[in-house]
Coordinates of C-alpha atoms (C1' of nucleotides) in Angstrom, one line a residue:
Chain A
M1 CA 0.0 0.0 0.0
S2 CA 2.7 2.4 0.9
K3 CA 4.8 1.5 -2.1
P4 CA 4.1 2.5 -5.6
A5 CA 5.6 -0.9 -6.5
V6 CA 2.6 -2.5 -8.1
S7 CA 3.7 -2.1 -11.6
G8 CA 7.2 -3.2 -11.0
I9 CA 6.3 -6.8 -10.3
S10 CA 7.3 -9.3 -13.0
D11 CA 5.0 -12.0 -14.2
Q12 CA 7.4 -14.6 -12.9
T13 CA 7.3 -13.2 -9.4
L14 CA 3.5 -12.9 -9.6
S15 CA 3.2 -16.5 -10.6
R16 CA 5.1 -17.5 -7.4
L17 CA 2.9 -15.5 -5.1
P18 CA 0.2 -18.1 -4.6
Y19 CA 2.9 -20.5 -3.4
Y20 CA 4.4 -18.0 -0.9
L21 CA 0.9 -17.1 0.3
R22 CA 0.3 -20.7 1.2
I23 CA 3.5 -21.2 3.1
I24 CA 3.2 -18.0 4.9
D25 CA -0.3 -18.7 5.8
E26 CA 0.8 -22.0 7.3
A27 CA 3.4 -20.2 9.3
K28 CA 0.7 -18.0 10.7
Q29 CA -1.5 -21.0 11.5
A30 CA 1.5 -22.4 13.4
G31 CA 1.7 -19.2 15.4
K32 CA 4.9 -17.9 14.0
E33 CA 5.5 -14.2 13.9
Y34 CA 8.4 -14.1 11.5
I35 CA 9.4 -16.2 8.6
S36 CA 12.7 -16.2 6.8
A37 CA 13.5 -16.4 3.1
P38 CA 15.7 -19.5 3.5
A39 CA 12.8 -21.2 5.3
I40 CA 10.4 -20.5 2.6
A41 CA 12.9 -21.4 -0.1
A42 CA 13.5 -24.8 1.6
E43 CA 9.8 -25.5 1.7
L44 CA 9.2 -24.6 -2.0
K45 CA 12.5 -25.9 -3.3
L46 CA 13.4 -22.5 -4.6
H47 CA 16.6 -20.5 -4.2
E48 CA 16.8 -18.4 -1.2
I49 CA 17.9 -15.4 -3.2
Q50 CA 14.9 -15.7 -5.5
V51 CA 12.6 -15.7 -2.6
R52 CA 14.3 -12.7 -1.1
K53 CA 14.0 -10.8 -4.3
D54 CA 10.4 -11.8 -4.8
L55 CA 9.5 -10.7 -1.3
A56 CA 11.3 -7.5 -1.7
A57 CA 9.2 -6.8 -4.8
V58 CA 5.9 -7.1 -2.9
F59 CA 6.8 -6.2 0.7
S60 CA 6.2 -2.6 1.7
E61 CA 8.7 -2.8 4.6
N62 CA 12.1 -4.3 5.0
G63 CA 12.9 -7.7 6.4
I64 CA 14.7 -7.9 9.7
P65 CA 18.2 -9.5 9.6
K66 CA 18.4 -12.7 11.6
K67 CA 14.6 -12.8 12.1
G68 CA 13.1 -12.6 8.7
F69 CA 9.8 -11.1 7.6
S70 CA 6.7 -10.3 9.6
V71 CA 4.2 -13.0 8.8
N72 CA 1.2 -10.7 9.3
K73 CA 2.6 -7.9 7.2
L74 CA 3.7 -10.1 4.5
L75 CA 0.3 -11.8 4.3
A76 CA -1.4 -8.4 4.1
D77 CA 1.0 -7.1 1.4
I78 CA 0.8 -10.3 -0.7
K79 CA -3.0 -10.3 -0.5
D80 CA -3.0 -6.7 -1.4
V81 CA -0.9 -7.3 -4.5
M82 CA -3.0 -10.3 -5.4
G83 CA -6.1 -8.2 -5.1
T84 CA -7.8 -11.2 -3.4
D85 CA -9.9 -8.9 -1.3
K86 CA -12.0 -7.3 -4.0
I87 CA -13.6 -9.9 -6.1
K88 CA -13.9 -9.0 -9.8
K89 CA -16.9 -10.1 -11.8
A90 CA -16.3 -12.0 -15.0
V91 CA -18.4 -13.5 -17.8
L92 CA -17.6 -16.7 -19.6
V93 CA -18.3 -17.3 -23.3
G94 CA -18.6 -20.8 -24.6
A95 CA -20.3 -23.3 -22.4
G96 CA -18.8 -26.5 -24.0
S97 CA -17.0 -29.0 -21.9
L98 CA -14.2 -26.8 -20.7
G99 CA -16.6 -23.8 -20.3
S100 CA -19.0 -25.9 -18.2
A101 CA -16.1 -27.1 -16.2
L102 CA -15.0 -23.6 -15.4
L103 CA -18.5 -22.4 -14.6
S104 CA -18.7 -25.2 -12.0
Y105 CA -15.3 -24.5 -10.6
E106 CA -15.4 -22.7 -7.4
G107 CA -11.7 -22.1 -6.9
F108 CA -11.6 -18.8 -8.8
S109 CA -13.0 -16.8 -5.9
E110 CA -9.9 -17.6 -3.9
Y111 CA -7.9 -15.6 -6.4
G112 CA -10.3 -12.7 -6.7
M113 CA -12.5 -13.6 -9.5
Q114 CA -16.1 -14.7 -9.8
I115 CA -17.9 -15.8 -13.0
V116 CA -21.4 -14.3 -12.9
A117 CA -22.8 -15.5 -16.2
G118 CA -22.2 -17.8 -19.1
F119 CA -23.0 -17.2 -22.8
D120 CA -23.3 -19.6 -25.7
R121 CA -24.7 -19.8 -29.2
S122 CA -26.3 -23.2 -28.9
K123 CA -30.0 -23.3 -28.1
K124 CA -29.4 -26.5 -26.2
K125 CA -27.3 -24.5 -23.7
I126 CA -29.2 -21.2 -23.5
G127 CA -31.6 -21.0 -20.6
K128 CA -29.8 -23.7 -18.7
T129 CA -27.9 -23.2 -15.5
I130 CA -24.4 -24.5 -15.0
G131 CA -22.7 -24.3 -11.7
G132 CA -25.4 -22.0 -10.6
K133 CA -24.8 -19.6 -13.4
P134 CA -27.3 -18.8 -16.1
I135 CA -26.4 -19.4 -19.7
S136 CA -27.7 -16.7 -22.1
S137 CA -27.5 -16.1 -25.8
I138 CA -24.4 -14.4 -27.1
E139 CA -26.8 -11.7 -28.4
F140 CA -27.1 -10.4 -24.9
L141 CA -23.4 -10.5 -24.1
S142 CA -22.6 -6.8 -24.9
E143 CA -25.6 -5.5 -23.1
F144 CA -24.9 -7.6 -20.0
C145 CA -21.2 -6.6 -19.8
R146 CA -22.1 -2.9 -20.1
Q147 CA -24.9 -3.1 -17.6
H148 CA -22.9 -5.0 -15.0
Q149 CA -19.6 -3.2 -15.6
I150 CA -17.9 -6.5 -16.4
K151 CA -14.2 -6.0 -16.9
I152 CA -13.1 -9.6 -17.3
G153 CA -14.1 -12.1 -20.0
I154 CA -13.2 -15.8 -20.2
I155 CA -13.1 -17.3 -23.7
T156 CA -13.8 -21.0 -24.0
V157 CA -15.2 -21.1 -27.5
P158 CA -13.5 -23.0 -30.3
A159 CA -10.6 -21.3 -32.0
D160 CA -12.7 -20.4 -35.0
S161 CA -14.9 -18.0 -33.2
A162 CA -12.6 -16.9 -30.4
Q163 CA -11.4 -13.7 -32.2
E164 CA -15.0 -12.7 -32.9
I165 CA -15.9 -13.1 -29.3
C166 CA -12.8 -11.2 -28.2
D167 CA -13.8 -8.3 -30.4
L168 CA -17.3 -8.4 -29.0
L169 CA -16.0 -8.4 -25.4
V170 CA -13.6 -5.5 -26.1
S171 CA -16.3 -3.4 -27.7
A172 CA -18.4 -4.1 -24.6
G173 CA -15.8 -2.6 -22.3
V174 CA -14.0 -5.7 -21.1
L175 CA -10.4 -4.9 -20.3
G176 CA -8.9 -8.3 -19.4
I177 CA -9.4 -11.6 -21.2
L178 CA -8.6 -15.1 -20.0
N179 CA -8.2 -17.0 -23.3
F180 CA -8.5 -20.8 -23.3
A181 CA -8.7 -21.1 -27.1
P182 CA -5.5 -22.3 -28.8
L183 CA -4.8 -19.2 -30.7
R184 CA -3.4 -15.8 -30.0
L185 CA -6.0 -13.1 -30.0
T186 CA -5.7 -9.6 -31.4
A187 CA -6.9 -6.7 -29.3
P188 CA -6.0 -3.1 -28.7
E189 CA -2.9 -2.6 -26.7
Q190 CA -4.6 -1.6 -23.5
I191 CA -6.5 -4.9 -23.3
S192 CA -4.7 -7.5 -21.3
I193 CA -4.9 -11.1 -22.6
Q194 CA -3.8 -14.1 -20.7
N195 CA -3.5 -17.3 -22.6
V196 CA -4.1 -20.3 -20.5
N197 CA -2.9 -23.2 -22.5
M198 CA -3.1 -26.6 -20.9
A199 CA -2.0 -28.1 -24.2
A200 CA 1.4 -26.6 -23.5
S201 CA 1.5 -28.2 -20.0
L202 CA 0.5 -31.5 -21.5
L203 CA 3.1 -31.2 -24.2
M204 CA 5.9 -30.6 -21.7
L205 CA 4.7 -33.4 -19.6
S206 CA 4.6 -35.9 -22.4
Q207 CA 7.9 -34.7 -23.7
H208 CA 9.6 -35.4 -20.4
L209 CA 7.7 -38.6 -20.1
R210 CA 8.9 -39.8 -23.4
Q211 CA 12.5 -39.0 -22.5
Q212 CA 12.1 -40.8 -19.3
L213 CA 10.6 -43.9 -20.9
E214 CA 13.4 -43.9 -23.4
A215 CA 16.0 -43.7 -20.6
Q216 CA 14.3 -46.6 -18.9
E217 CA 14.4 -48.7 -22.0
L218 CA 18.0 -48.0 -22.4
E219 CA 18.5 -49.2 -18.8
T220 CA 16.6 -52.4 -19.5
E221 CA 18.6 -53.0 -22.6
K222 CA 21.8 -52.7 -20.7
K223 CA 20.7 -55.2 -18.2
L224 CA 19.9 -57.8 -20.9
Chain B
M1 CA 11.6 -38.9 -36.9
S2 CA 14.9 -38.7 -38.6
K3 CA 16.4 -36.4 -36.1
P4 CA 17.5 -37.2 -32.6
A5 CA 16.3 -33.7 -31.7
V6 CA 13.5 -34.6 -29.3
S7 CA 15.4 -33.8 -26.2
G8 CA 16.7 -30.5 -27.5
I9 CA 13.4 -28.7 -27.6
S10 CA 12.9 -26.0 -25.0
D11 CA 9.7 -25.7 -23.0
Q12 CA 9.2 -22.3 -24.5
T13 CA 9.2 -23.7 -28.0
L14 CA 7.0 -26.6 -27.0
S15 CA 4.5 -24.2 -25.6
R16 CA 4.2 -22.5 -29.0
L17 CA 3.7 -25.7 -31.0
P18 CA -0.1 -25.9 -30.5
Y19 CA -0.3 -22.4 -32.1
Y20 CA 1.9 -23.4 -35.0
L21 CA -0.1 -26.6 -35.5
R22 CA -3.3 -24.6 -35.9
I23 CA -1.9 -22.2 -38.4
I24 CA -0.2 -24.8 -40.5
D25 CA -3.3 -26.9 -40.4
E26 CA -5.3 -24.0 -41.7
A27 CA -2.7 -23.6 -44.5
K28 CA -3.2 -27.2 -45.4
Q29 CA -7.0 -26.8 -45.4
A30 CA -6.5 -23.9 -47.8
G31 CA -4.6 -26.1 -50.1
K32 CA -1.2 -24.6 -49.6
E33 CA 1.9 -26.7 -50.0
Y34 CA 4.4 -24.4 -48.4
I35 CA 4.2 -21.9 -45.6
S36 CA 6.9 -19.4 -44.6
A37 CA 8.1 -18.3 -41.2
P38 CA 7.1 -14.6 -41.8
A39 CA 3.6 -15.7 -42.8
I40 CA 3.2 -17.7 -39.6
A41 CA 4.8 -15.0 -37.5
A42 CA 2.4 -12.4 -38.9
E43 CA -0.6 -14.6 -38.1
L44 CA 0.5 -15.2 -34.5
K45 CA 2.1 -11.8 -33.9
L46 CA 5.4 -13.4 -33.1
H47 CA 8.8 -12.5 -34.4
E48 CA 9.7 -14.1 -37.7
I49 CA 13.1 -15.2 -36.3
Q50 CA 11.5 -16.9 -33.3
V51 CA 9.3 -18.9 -35.6
R52 CA 12.2 -19.9 -37.7
K53 CA 14.1 -21.1 -34.7
D54 CA 11.2 -22.9 -33.3
L55 CA 10.5 -24.7 -36.6
A56 CA 14.2 -25.5 -37.0
A57 CA 14.0 -27.2 -33.6
V58 CA 11.2 -29.6 -34.6
F59 CA 11.6 -29.9 -38.4
S60 CA 13.5 -32.9 -39.6
E61 CA 14.4 -31.3 -42.9
N62 CA 15.4 -27.8 -44.0
G63 CA 13.1 -25.1 -45.2
I64 CA 13.4 -23.9 -48.8
P65 CA 14.6 -20.3 -49.3
K66 CA 11.9 -18.2 -51.0
K67 CA 9.2 -20.9 -50.6
G68 CA 9.2 -21.7 -46.9
F69 CA 8.4 -25.1 -45.2
S70 CA 6.5 -28.0 -46.6
V71 CA 3.1 -27.9 -44.9
N72 CA 2.7 -31.7 -44.9
K73 CA 6.1 -32.5 -43.6
L74 CA 5.8 -29.8 -40.9
L75 CA 2.5 -31.1 -39.8
A76 CA 3.9 -34.6 -39.5
D77 CA 6.9 -33.5 -37.6
I78 CA 5.0 -31.3 -35.2
K79 CA 2.5 -34.0 -34.5
D80 CA 5.3 -36.4 -34.0
V81 CA 7.0 -34.2 -31.4
M82 CA 3.7 -33.5 -29.8
G83 CA 3.0 -37.2 -29.6
T84 CA -0.6 -36.6 -30.5
D85 CA -0.8 -39.9 -32.3
K86 CA -0.4 -42.2 -29.4
I87 CA -2.9 -41.4 -26.7
K88 CA -1.5 -41.8 -23.2
K89 CA -3.8 -43.0 -20.4
A90 CA -4.0 -40.9 -17.2
V91 CA -5.8 -41.1 -13.9
L92 CA -7.2 -38.2 -12.0
V93 CA -7.2 -37.9 -8.2
G94 CA -9.6 -35.5 -6.5
A95 CA -13.1 -35.3 -8.0
G96 CA -14.0 -31.9 -6.5
S97 CA -15.1 -29.0 -8.6
L98 CA -12.0 -28.7 -10.7
G99 CA -11.5 -32.5 -10.9
S100 CA -15.0 -33.1 -12.1
A101 CA -14.5 -30.3 -14.6
L102 CA -11.4 -32.0 -16.0
L103 CA -13.1 -35.4 -16.0
S104 CA -15.8 -33.9 -18.2
Y105 CA -13.4 -32.0 -20.4
E106 CA -12.9 -33.7 -23.8
G107 CA -10.2 -31.6 -25.1
F108 CA -7.3 -33.5 -23.6
S109 CA -7.4 -36.2 -26.3
E110 CA -6.5 -33.6 -28.9
Y111 CA -3.2 -33.4 -27.1
G112 CA -2.6 -37.0 -26.7
M113 CA -4.0 -37.7 -23.2
Q114 CA -7.1 -39.5 -22.0
I115 CA -8.3 -39.7 -18.5
V116 CA -9.5 -43.2 -17.9
A117 CA -10.5 -43.1 -14.2
G118 CA -11.1 -40.8 -11.3
F119 CA -10.3 -41.4 -7.6
D120 CA -11.5 -39.7 -4.5
R121 CA -11.8 -40.2 -0.7
S122 CA -15.4 -39.0 -0.4
K123 CA -18.0 -41.7 -0.2
K124 CA -20.4 -39.4 -1.9
K125 CA -18.2 -39.5 -5.0
I126 CA -17.1 -43.1 -5.0
G127 CA -19.2 -45.2 -7.3
K128 CA -20.4 -42.3 -9.3
T129 CA -19.5 -41.6 -12.9
I130 CA -18.3 -38.2 -14.0
G131 CA -17.8 -37.4 -17.7
G132 CA -18.2 -41.1 -18.4
K133 CA -15.4 -42.0 -16.1
P134 CA -15.9 -44.1 -12.9
I135 CA -14.8 -42.7 -9.6
S136 CA -13.2 -45.2 -7.2
S137 CA -11.8 -45.1 -3.7
I138 CA -8.2 -43.9 -3.4
E139 CA -7.5 -47.3 -1.8
F140 CA -7.5 -48.8 -5.3
L141 CA -5.4 -46.2 -6.9
S142 CA -2.1 -48.0 -6.7
E143 CA -3.5 -51.3 -7.9
F144 CA -5.3 -49.6 -10.8
C145 CA -2.2 -47.7 -12.0
R146 CA -0.1 -50.9 -11.9
Q147 CA -2.6 -53.0 -13.7
H148 CA -3.3 -50.5 -16.4
Q149 CA 0.3 -49.3 -16.8
I150 CA -0.7 -45.7 -16.1
K151 CA 2.1 -43.3 -16.5
I152 CA 0.3 -40.0 -15.9
G153 CA -1.5 -38.8 -12.9
I154 CA -3.5 -35.6 -12.5
I155 CA -3.7 -34.1 -9.1
T156 CA -6.7 -32.0 -8.2
V157 CA -7.0 -32.6 -4.5
P158 CA -6.6 -29.8 -1.9
A159 CA -3.0 -28.7 -1.2
D160 CA -3.0 -30.6 2.1
S161 CA -3.2 -34.0 0.7
A162 CA -1.5 -33.3 -2.7
Q163 CA 2.0 -34.5 -1.6
E164 CA 0.6 -37.7 -0.1
I165 CA -1.3 -38.5 -3.4
C166 CA 1.9 -37.6 -5.3
D167 CA 3.9 -40.2 -3.3
L168 CA 1.2 -42.7 -3.9
L169 CA 1.2 -42.2 -7.6
V170 CA 5.0 -42.3 -7.8
S171 CA 5.1 -45.6 -5.9
A172 CA 2.5 -47.0 -8.3
G173 CA 4.8 -46.3 -11.2
V174 CA 3.5 -43.0 -12.5
L175 CA 6.2 -41.0 -14.2
G176 CA 4.5 -37.7 -15.0
I177 CA 2.2 -35.6 -12.9
L178 CA 0.0 -32.7 -13.8
N179 CA -0.5 -30.8 -10.6
F180 CA -3.3 -28.4 -10.1
A181 CA -2.8 -28.0 -6.4
P182 CA -1.2 -24.7 -5.4
L183 CA 2.0 -26.1 -4.0
R184 CA 5.2 -27.5 -5.4
L185 CA 5.4 -31.3 -5.0
T186 CA 8.5 -33.3 -4.1
A187 CA 9.3 -36.3 -6.1
P188 CA 12.3 -38.3 -7.3
E189 CA 14.2 -36.5 -10.0
Q190 CA 13.1 -38.8 -12.8
I191 CA 9.4 -37.9 -12.2
S192 CA 8.3 -35.0 -14.3
I193 CA 5.9 -32.6 -12.6
Q194 CA 4.0 -29.9 -14.5
N195 CA 2.3 -27.4 -12.3
V196 CA -0.7 -25.8 -13.9
N197 CA -1.6 -22.8 -12.0
M198 CA -4.5 -20.8 -13.1
A199 CA -4.1 -18.7 -10.0
A200 CA -1.0 -17.3 -11.7
S201 CA -2.8 -16.4 -14.9
L202 CA -5.6 -14.8 -12.9
L203 CA -3.0 -12.8 -10.9
M204 CA -1.3 -11.5 -14.0
L205 CA -4.6 -10.6 -15.5
S206 CA -5.9 -8.7 -12.5
Q207 CA -2.5 -7.0 -12.1
H208 CA -2.6 -5.7 -15.7
L209 CA -6.3 -4.9 -15.2
R210 CA -5.6 -2.8 -12.1
Q211 CA -2.9 -0.9 -13.9
Q212 CA -5.2 -0.3 -16.8
L213 CA -8.0 1.0 -14.6
E214 CA -5.6 3.2 -12.7
A215 CA -4.4 4.6 -16.1
Q216 CA -8.0 5.2 -17.1
E217 CA -8.7 7.1 -13.8
L218 CA -5.7 9.3 -14.4
E219 CA -7.1 10.1 -17.8
T220 CA -10.4 11.0 -16.4
E221 CA -8.8 13.2 -13.7
K222 CA -6.9 15.0 -16.4
K223 CA -10.0 15.8 -18.3
L224 CA -11.8 17.2 -15.3
Chain C
dT1 C1' 30.4 -10.3 20.0
dA2 C1' 29.3 -13.8 16.5
dG3 C1' 26.3 -15.5 13.3
dA4 C1' 22.2 -15.6 10.6
dT5 C1' 19.7 -13.2 7.4
dT6 C1' 19.0 -9.1 5.1
dG7 C1' 19.4 -5.8 0.8
dT8 C1' 22.3 -4.6 -3.1
dT9 C1' 25.5 -4.8 -6.6
dA10 C1' 27.7 -7.9 -10.1
dA11 C1' 28.0 -12.4 -12.8
dT12 C1' 25.7 -16.0 -15.2
dC13 C1' 22.4 -18.1 -18.0
dG14 C1' 18.9 -18.9 -21.4
dA15 C1' 15.7 -17.0 -24.5
dT16 C1' 14.7 -13.5 -27.7
dT17 C1' 16.1 -10.5 -31.3
dA18 C1' 19.3 -8.6 -34.7
dA19 C1' 22.6 -9.1 -38.5
dC20 C1' 24.1 -11.3 -42.4
dA21 C1' 25.8 -14.6 -45.7
dA22 C1' 23.8 -18.6 -48.3
dT23 C1' 20.4 -20.2 -51.6
dC24 C1' 16.4 -21.3 -54.3
Chain D
dT1 C1' 19.4 -12.1 -62.2
dA2 C1' 17.0 -10.1 -58.2
dG3 C1' 14.6 -10.8 -54.2
dA4 C1' 12.5 -13.4 -50.7
dT5 C1' 13.4 -16.5 -47.2
dT6 C1' 16.4 -19.5 -45.2
dG7 C1' 20.1 -21.0 -41.5
dT8 C1' 23.8 -19.4 -38.5
dT9 C1' 26.4 -16.6 -35.8
dA10 C1' 26.4 -12.5 -32.7
dA11 C1' 24.1 -8.9 -29.6
dT12 C1' 20.5 -7.9 -26.4
dC13 C1' 17.6 -8.5 -22.7
dG14 C1' 15.4 -10.2 -18.6
dA15 C1' 15.5 -13.5 -15.0
dT16 C1' 18.2 -16.2 -12.0
dT17 C1' 22.1 -16.9 -9.2
dA18 C1' 26.3 -15.5 -6.9
dA19 C1' 29.0 -12.4 -4.0
dC20 C1' 29.3 -9.5 -0.2
dA21 C1' 28.8 -5.7 2.9
dA22 C1' 25.2 -4.1 6.3
dT23 C1' 22.6 -5.1 10.5
dC24 C1' 19.9 -7.0 14.1

DNA sequence: TAGATTGTTAATCGATTAACAATC
DNA sequence: TAGATTGTTAATCGATTAACAATC
């Protein structure tokens, strides 16, 4: 709060915050007042220096040599940066299997987001309720976003129509887009687009897996 | 196929392959025989050189100056690297809201993975079927993995029990883990762990959003 | 005081981008 | 041939890691 910081936090650091949050929260539960970078690093198998740098980026005060960082203050600052306190409303477009999945997923609120409505083109979906959220026709998307001051849109439509939906969201005043479609969307510079691609995670996994299996086969061959 | 390459592909490059695949597939649909790096780059808003390097990493032949890369051969090579052809079986542990979501999600097969069974501790879940997959007690996890030669495990349990499940999976012969719990798991070196953290994506999104909103407010103030 | 831990400044590393000669 | 596009070698950039003085 006291630091102008906010903008100076790298995406890499941001992506580690949820991990820190958890560890520090545990420390609080355990009644600890201070926690040190080496302790956190050990827990997360990260480098001590990285943790120190990350904490420095979000922490409004300084750590105390020999003791570490105030658990309570760290928690407050991290939560502040994460913006967990003020829940932001979002709409989701594309109630297919992934879309339905996300509509039913309750974990978003933990990170400051709440999906308030779903939209789809299919008449089969329109009118239904998924995960407690009503599904409406895409016709009403713009109107809804404007009326409810929606700033976040989640795109779970097929790649073909993703750009079109993106344009629609942007024209309705949405500023941030969480894109699950396997393409890179085009939008004005001030719109922030986060591409979530599980395909990539799967690829990396199966790549490593393949290497691992090959290594195992080599081992077996040697033994024979 | 002809290159030993496989291991030399960076995670960064891997994560862009799904995008390339899509563009190149479109080119094929359009009847094109060749596609150039600049063309792909323009489509994806990437740098031409990056595309060239990425393609070089996966392509078993060389591109042809002035023409570009053979669409068919590129497709074959990318698919080969992605291992999309041979579907790998996976189990999912933790049939909560995210777990159920993933069990119902059909998109994994597109990237070479198929969830064949779900496991949970809750008696409410056990015996049910989600997304066509049976949910069994965690008791039977090890046995199932061994019997079906499962090499991939998906963890969607709460952070508290994630490590325990991870250990269980590893002892049952699983080699790759897709972890959705917000903590970093410990496992023997040869086990590949991919952490999917949507929290991070959400954080980056809301961070940019906040900056954007602040910028807008400044604009408004100026006008007043 | 001594030692652990901090913040800061410098070195390393990997990925991206630039420059350029080779070639169809 | 001329020009577009390739592959390769070098420069830049950002993030991670190391080194070290400051301090509770």
